[in-house]
Coordinates of C-alpha atoms and ligand atoms in Angstrom, one line a residue:
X1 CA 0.0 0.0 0.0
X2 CA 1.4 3.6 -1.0
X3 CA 1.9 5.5 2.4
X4 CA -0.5 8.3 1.7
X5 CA -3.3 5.2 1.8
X6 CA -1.9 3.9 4.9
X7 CA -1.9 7.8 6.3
X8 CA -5.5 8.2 5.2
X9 CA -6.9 5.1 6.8
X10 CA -4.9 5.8 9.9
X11 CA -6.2 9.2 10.2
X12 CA -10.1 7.9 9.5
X13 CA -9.5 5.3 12.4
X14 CA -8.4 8.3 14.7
X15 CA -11.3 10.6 13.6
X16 CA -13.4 7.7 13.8
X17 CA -12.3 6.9 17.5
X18 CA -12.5 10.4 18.5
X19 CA -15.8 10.3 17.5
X20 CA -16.8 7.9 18.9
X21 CA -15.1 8.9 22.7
X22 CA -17.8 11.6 22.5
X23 CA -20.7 10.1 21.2
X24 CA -20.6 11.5 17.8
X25 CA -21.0 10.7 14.2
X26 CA -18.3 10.2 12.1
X27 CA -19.9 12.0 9.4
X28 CA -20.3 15.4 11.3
X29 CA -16.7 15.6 10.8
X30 CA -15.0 17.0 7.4
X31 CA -11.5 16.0 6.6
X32 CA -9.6 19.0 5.0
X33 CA -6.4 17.9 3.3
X34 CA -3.9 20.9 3.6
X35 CA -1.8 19.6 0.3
X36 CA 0.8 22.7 1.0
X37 CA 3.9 21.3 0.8
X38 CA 2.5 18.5 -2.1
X39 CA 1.8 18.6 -5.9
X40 CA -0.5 17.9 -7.8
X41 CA -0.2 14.5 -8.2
X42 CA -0.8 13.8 -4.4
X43 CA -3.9 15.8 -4.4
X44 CA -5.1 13.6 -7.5
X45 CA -4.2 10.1 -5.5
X46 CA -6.0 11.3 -2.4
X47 CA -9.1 11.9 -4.5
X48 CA -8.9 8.2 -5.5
X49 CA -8.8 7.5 -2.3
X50 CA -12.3 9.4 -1.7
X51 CA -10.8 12.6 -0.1
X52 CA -13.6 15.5 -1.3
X53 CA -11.7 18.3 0.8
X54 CA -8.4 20.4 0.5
X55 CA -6.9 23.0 2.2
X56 CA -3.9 25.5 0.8
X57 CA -2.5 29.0 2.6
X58 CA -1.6 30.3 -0.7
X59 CA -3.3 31.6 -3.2
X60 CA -1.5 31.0 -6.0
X61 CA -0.8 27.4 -4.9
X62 CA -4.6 26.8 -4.7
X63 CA -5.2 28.7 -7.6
X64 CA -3.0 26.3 -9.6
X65 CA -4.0 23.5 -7.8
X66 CA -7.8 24.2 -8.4
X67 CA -7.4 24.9 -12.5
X68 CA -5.9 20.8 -12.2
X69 CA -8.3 19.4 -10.0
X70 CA -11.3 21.3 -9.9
X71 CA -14.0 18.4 -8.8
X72 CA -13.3 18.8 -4.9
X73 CA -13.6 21.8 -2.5
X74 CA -10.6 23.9 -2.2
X75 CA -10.3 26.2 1.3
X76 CA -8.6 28.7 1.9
X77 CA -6.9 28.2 5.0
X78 CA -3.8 30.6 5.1
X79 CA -3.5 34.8 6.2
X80 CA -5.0 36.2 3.2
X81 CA -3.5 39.7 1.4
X82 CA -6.1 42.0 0.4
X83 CA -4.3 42.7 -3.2
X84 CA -4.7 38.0 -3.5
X85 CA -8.3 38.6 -2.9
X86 CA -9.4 38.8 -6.5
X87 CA -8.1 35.8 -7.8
X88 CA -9.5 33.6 -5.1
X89 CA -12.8 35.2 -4.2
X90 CA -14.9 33.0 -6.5
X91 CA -12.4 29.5 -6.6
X92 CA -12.2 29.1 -2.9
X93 CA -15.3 26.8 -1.1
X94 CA -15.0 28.3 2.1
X95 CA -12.7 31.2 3.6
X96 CA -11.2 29.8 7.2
X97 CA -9.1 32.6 7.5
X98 CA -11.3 36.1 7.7
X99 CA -9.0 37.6 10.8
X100 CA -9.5 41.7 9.9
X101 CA -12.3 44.1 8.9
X102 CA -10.4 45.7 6.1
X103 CA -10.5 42.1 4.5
X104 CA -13.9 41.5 5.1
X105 CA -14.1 45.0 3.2
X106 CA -11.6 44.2 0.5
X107 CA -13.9 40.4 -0.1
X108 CA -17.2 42.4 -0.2
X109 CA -16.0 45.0 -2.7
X110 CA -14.9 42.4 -5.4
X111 CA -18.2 40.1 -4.4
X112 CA -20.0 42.9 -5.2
X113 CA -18.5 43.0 -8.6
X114 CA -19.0 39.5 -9.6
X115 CA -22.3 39.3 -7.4
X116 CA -21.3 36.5 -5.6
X117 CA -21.7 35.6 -1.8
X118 CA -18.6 34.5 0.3
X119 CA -18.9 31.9 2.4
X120 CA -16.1 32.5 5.2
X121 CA -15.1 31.9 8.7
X122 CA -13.9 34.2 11.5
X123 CA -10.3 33.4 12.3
X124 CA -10.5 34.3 16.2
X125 CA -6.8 34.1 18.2
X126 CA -7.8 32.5 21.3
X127 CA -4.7 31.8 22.3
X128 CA -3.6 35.5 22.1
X129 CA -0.3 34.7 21.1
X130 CA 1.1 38.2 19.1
X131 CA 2.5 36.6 16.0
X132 CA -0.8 34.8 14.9
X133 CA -3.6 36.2 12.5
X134 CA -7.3 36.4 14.1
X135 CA -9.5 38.8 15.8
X136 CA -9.1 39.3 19.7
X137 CA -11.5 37.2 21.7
X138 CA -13.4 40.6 22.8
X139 CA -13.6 41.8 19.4
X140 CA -15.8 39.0 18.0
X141 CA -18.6 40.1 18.9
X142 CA -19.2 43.5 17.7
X143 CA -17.3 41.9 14.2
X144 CA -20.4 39.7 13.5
X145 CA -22.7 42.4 14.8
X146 CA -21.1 44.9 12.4
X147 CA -20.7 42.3 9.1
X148 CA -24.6 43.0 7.9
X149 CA -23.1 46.2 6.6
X150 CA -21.1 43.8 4.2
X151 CA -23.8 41.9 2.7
X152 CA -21.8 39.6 0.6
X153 CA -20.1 38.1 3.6
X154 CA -21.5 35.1 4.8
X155 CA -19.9 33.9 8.1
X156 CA -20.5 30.6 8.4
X157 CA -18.4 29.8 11.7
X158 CA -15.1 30.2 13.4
X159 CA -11.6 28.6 13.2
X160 CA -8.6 28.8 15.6
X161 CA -5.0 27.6 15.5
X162 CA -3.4 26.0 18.6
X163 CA 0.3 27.1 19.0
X164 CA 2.5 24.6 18.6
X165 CA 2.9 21.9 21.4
X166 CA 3.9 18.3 21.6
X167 CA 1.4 17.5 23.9
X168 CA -2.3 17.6 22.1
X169 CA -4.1 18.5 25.3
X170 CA -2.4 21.9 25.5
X171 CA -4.7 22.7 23.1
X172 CA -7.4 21.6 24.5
X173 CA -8.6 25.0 26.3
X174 CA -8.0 26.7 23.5
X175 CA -10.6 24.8 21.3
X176 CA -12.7 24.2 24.5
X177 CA -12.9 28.6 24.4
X178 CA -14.0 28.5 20.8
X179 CA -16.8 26.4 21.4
X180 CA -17.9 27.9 24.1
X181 CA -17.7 31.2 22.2
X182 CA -20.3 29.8 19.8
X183 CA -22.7 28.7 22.0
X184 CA -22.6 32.3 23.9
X185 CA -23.2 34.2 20.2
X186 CA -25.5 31.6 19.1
X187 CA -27.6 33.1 21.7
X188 CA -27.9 36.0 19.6
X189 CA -28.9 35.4 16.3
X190 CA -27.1 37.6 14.4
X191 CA -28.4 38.8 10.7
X192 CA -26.2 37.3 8.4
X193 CA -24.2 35.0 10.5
X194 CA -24.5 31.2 10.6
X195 CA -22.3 29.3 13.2
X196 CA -22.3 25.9 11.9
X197 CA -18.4 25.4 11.4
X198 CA -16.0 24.7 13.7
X199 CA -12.4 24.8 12.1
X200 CA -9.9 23.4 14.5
X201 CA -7.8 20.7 14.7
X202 CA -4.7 20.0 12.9
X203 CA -2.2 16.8 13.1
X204 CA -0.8 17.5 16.3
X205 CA -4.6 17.8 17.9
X206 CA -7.1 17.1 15.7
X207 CA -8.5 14.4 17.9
X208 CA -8.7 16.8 20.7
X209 CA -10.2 19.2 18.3
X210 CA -12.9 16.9 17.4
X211 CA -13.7 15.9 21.2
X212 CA -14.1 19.6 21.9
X213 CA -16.3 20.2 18.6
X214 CA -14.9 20.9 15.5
X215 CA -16.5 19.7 12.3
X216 CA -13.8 20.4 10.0
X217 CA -10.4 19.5 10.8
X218 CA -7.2 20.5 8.8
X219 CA -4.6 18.1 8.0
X220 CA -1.4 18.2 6.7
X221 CA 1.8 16.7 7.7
X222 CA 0.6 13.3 9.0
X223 CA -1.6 12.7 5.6
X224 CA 0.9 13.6 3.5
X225 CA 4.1 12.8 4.7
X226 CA 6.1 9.8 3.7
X227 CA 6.8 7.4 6.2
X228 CA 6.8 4.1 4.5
Ligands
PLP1 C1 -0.3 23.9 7.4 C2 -1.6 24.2 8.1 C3 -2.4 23.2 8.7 C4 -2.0 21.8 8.7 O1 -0.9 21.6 9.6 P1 -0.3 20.1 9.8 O2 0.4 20.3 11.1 O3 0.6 19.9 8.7 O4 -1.4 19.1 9.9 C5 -3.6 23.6 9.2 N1 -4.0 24.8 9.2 C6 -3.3 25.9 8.7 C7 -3.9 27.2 8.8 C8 -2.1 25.6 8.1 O5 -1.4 26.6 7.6

């Protein structure tokens, strides 16, 4: 068996048993392939292998990527450049990474063009560290109360990174906050913002991720890596 099979099944098992430790279906949860540091060619054999999802932080990677293999959904997962937005506003599936106003802005403006909706989620840094993208905990809230002024913006959830730990339940708070910061703005019901997604989770702490919520789960490293 090619490694990226035995990767793939591995990480289904895991996903699967996640799942299950909670009490949840399997098929609530999305696998995103982040194909990053792979070509083409990978992204093509994990679509044999039934993968529907993939997930690139460049634009011009998924772009490229896209024009090849246009039958799955490609997200957007990376810090996004208000000058990329135009080429990517009508290939990507779903935004993960919304994490500034003037973006939200800079996505309405050329939506408005093409009159398209964008279907995105609100990057929040819960874990406050400085170098990472995403709004500030306390801002969320007046974001999503504000984002009916940008009518082609459809938020559809929130995502959140970890930082970077060996040890998957460091992460655990963090994605533990995010939820809970759903359920508190579900309470409001605000126009134009759905709260469906969860994006958290990636291979250090997906499983974590999972057991804390998250529907969609982005995975890179252990998928793709060779290790046969
Ligand atoms: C690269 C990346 C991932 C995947 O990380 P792995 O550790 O390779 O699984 C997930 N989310 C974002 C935003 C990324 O840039």
């Amino acid at each position: 068996m090619h490694s990226l099979e035995i990767n793939l099944n591995r990480i289904r098992q895991r996903i699967s048993i996640a799942c299950a430790s909670v009490g949840r279906d399997v098929s609530s949860v999305t696998l995103v392939a982040v194909s990053k540091t792979v070509g083409v060619e990978a992204v093509q054999a994990a679509v044999k292998l039934g993968v529907t999802d993939f997930g690139e932080n460049r634009v011009s990677e998924l772009v490229h990527k896209r024009a090849v293999v246009p039958d799955v959904r490609w997200h957007m997962i990376g810090r996004l450049q208000t000058n990329k937005v135009k080429e990517v506003v009508d290939k990507a599936y779903l935004i993960h990474s919304l994490d500034r106003w003037n973006l939200a802005e800079a996505l309405q403006k050329r939506a408005d063009i093409l009159d398209i909706t964008i279907p995105v989620l609100l990057q929040v840094n819960i874990a406050g560290e400085e170098q990472k993208a995403g709004v500030h905990p306390d801002e969320v809230l007046p974001f999503l109360q504000s984002i009916d002024q940008l009518p082609r913006i459809k938020i559809m959830g929130l995502m959140t990174m970890a930082p970077l730990s060996d040890d998957p339940e460091h992460s655990r708070p963090i994605f533990r906050e995010l939820a809970q910061m759903r359920k508190q703005l579900q309470q409001y019901d605000i126009p134009n913002v759905s709260l469906r997604h969860l994006s958290m989770g990636m291979s250090q702490d997906f499983e974590v991720a999972i057991q804390e919520g998250a529907d969609l789960v982005r995975i890179g490293s252990s998928l793709f890596q060779n290790n046969s």
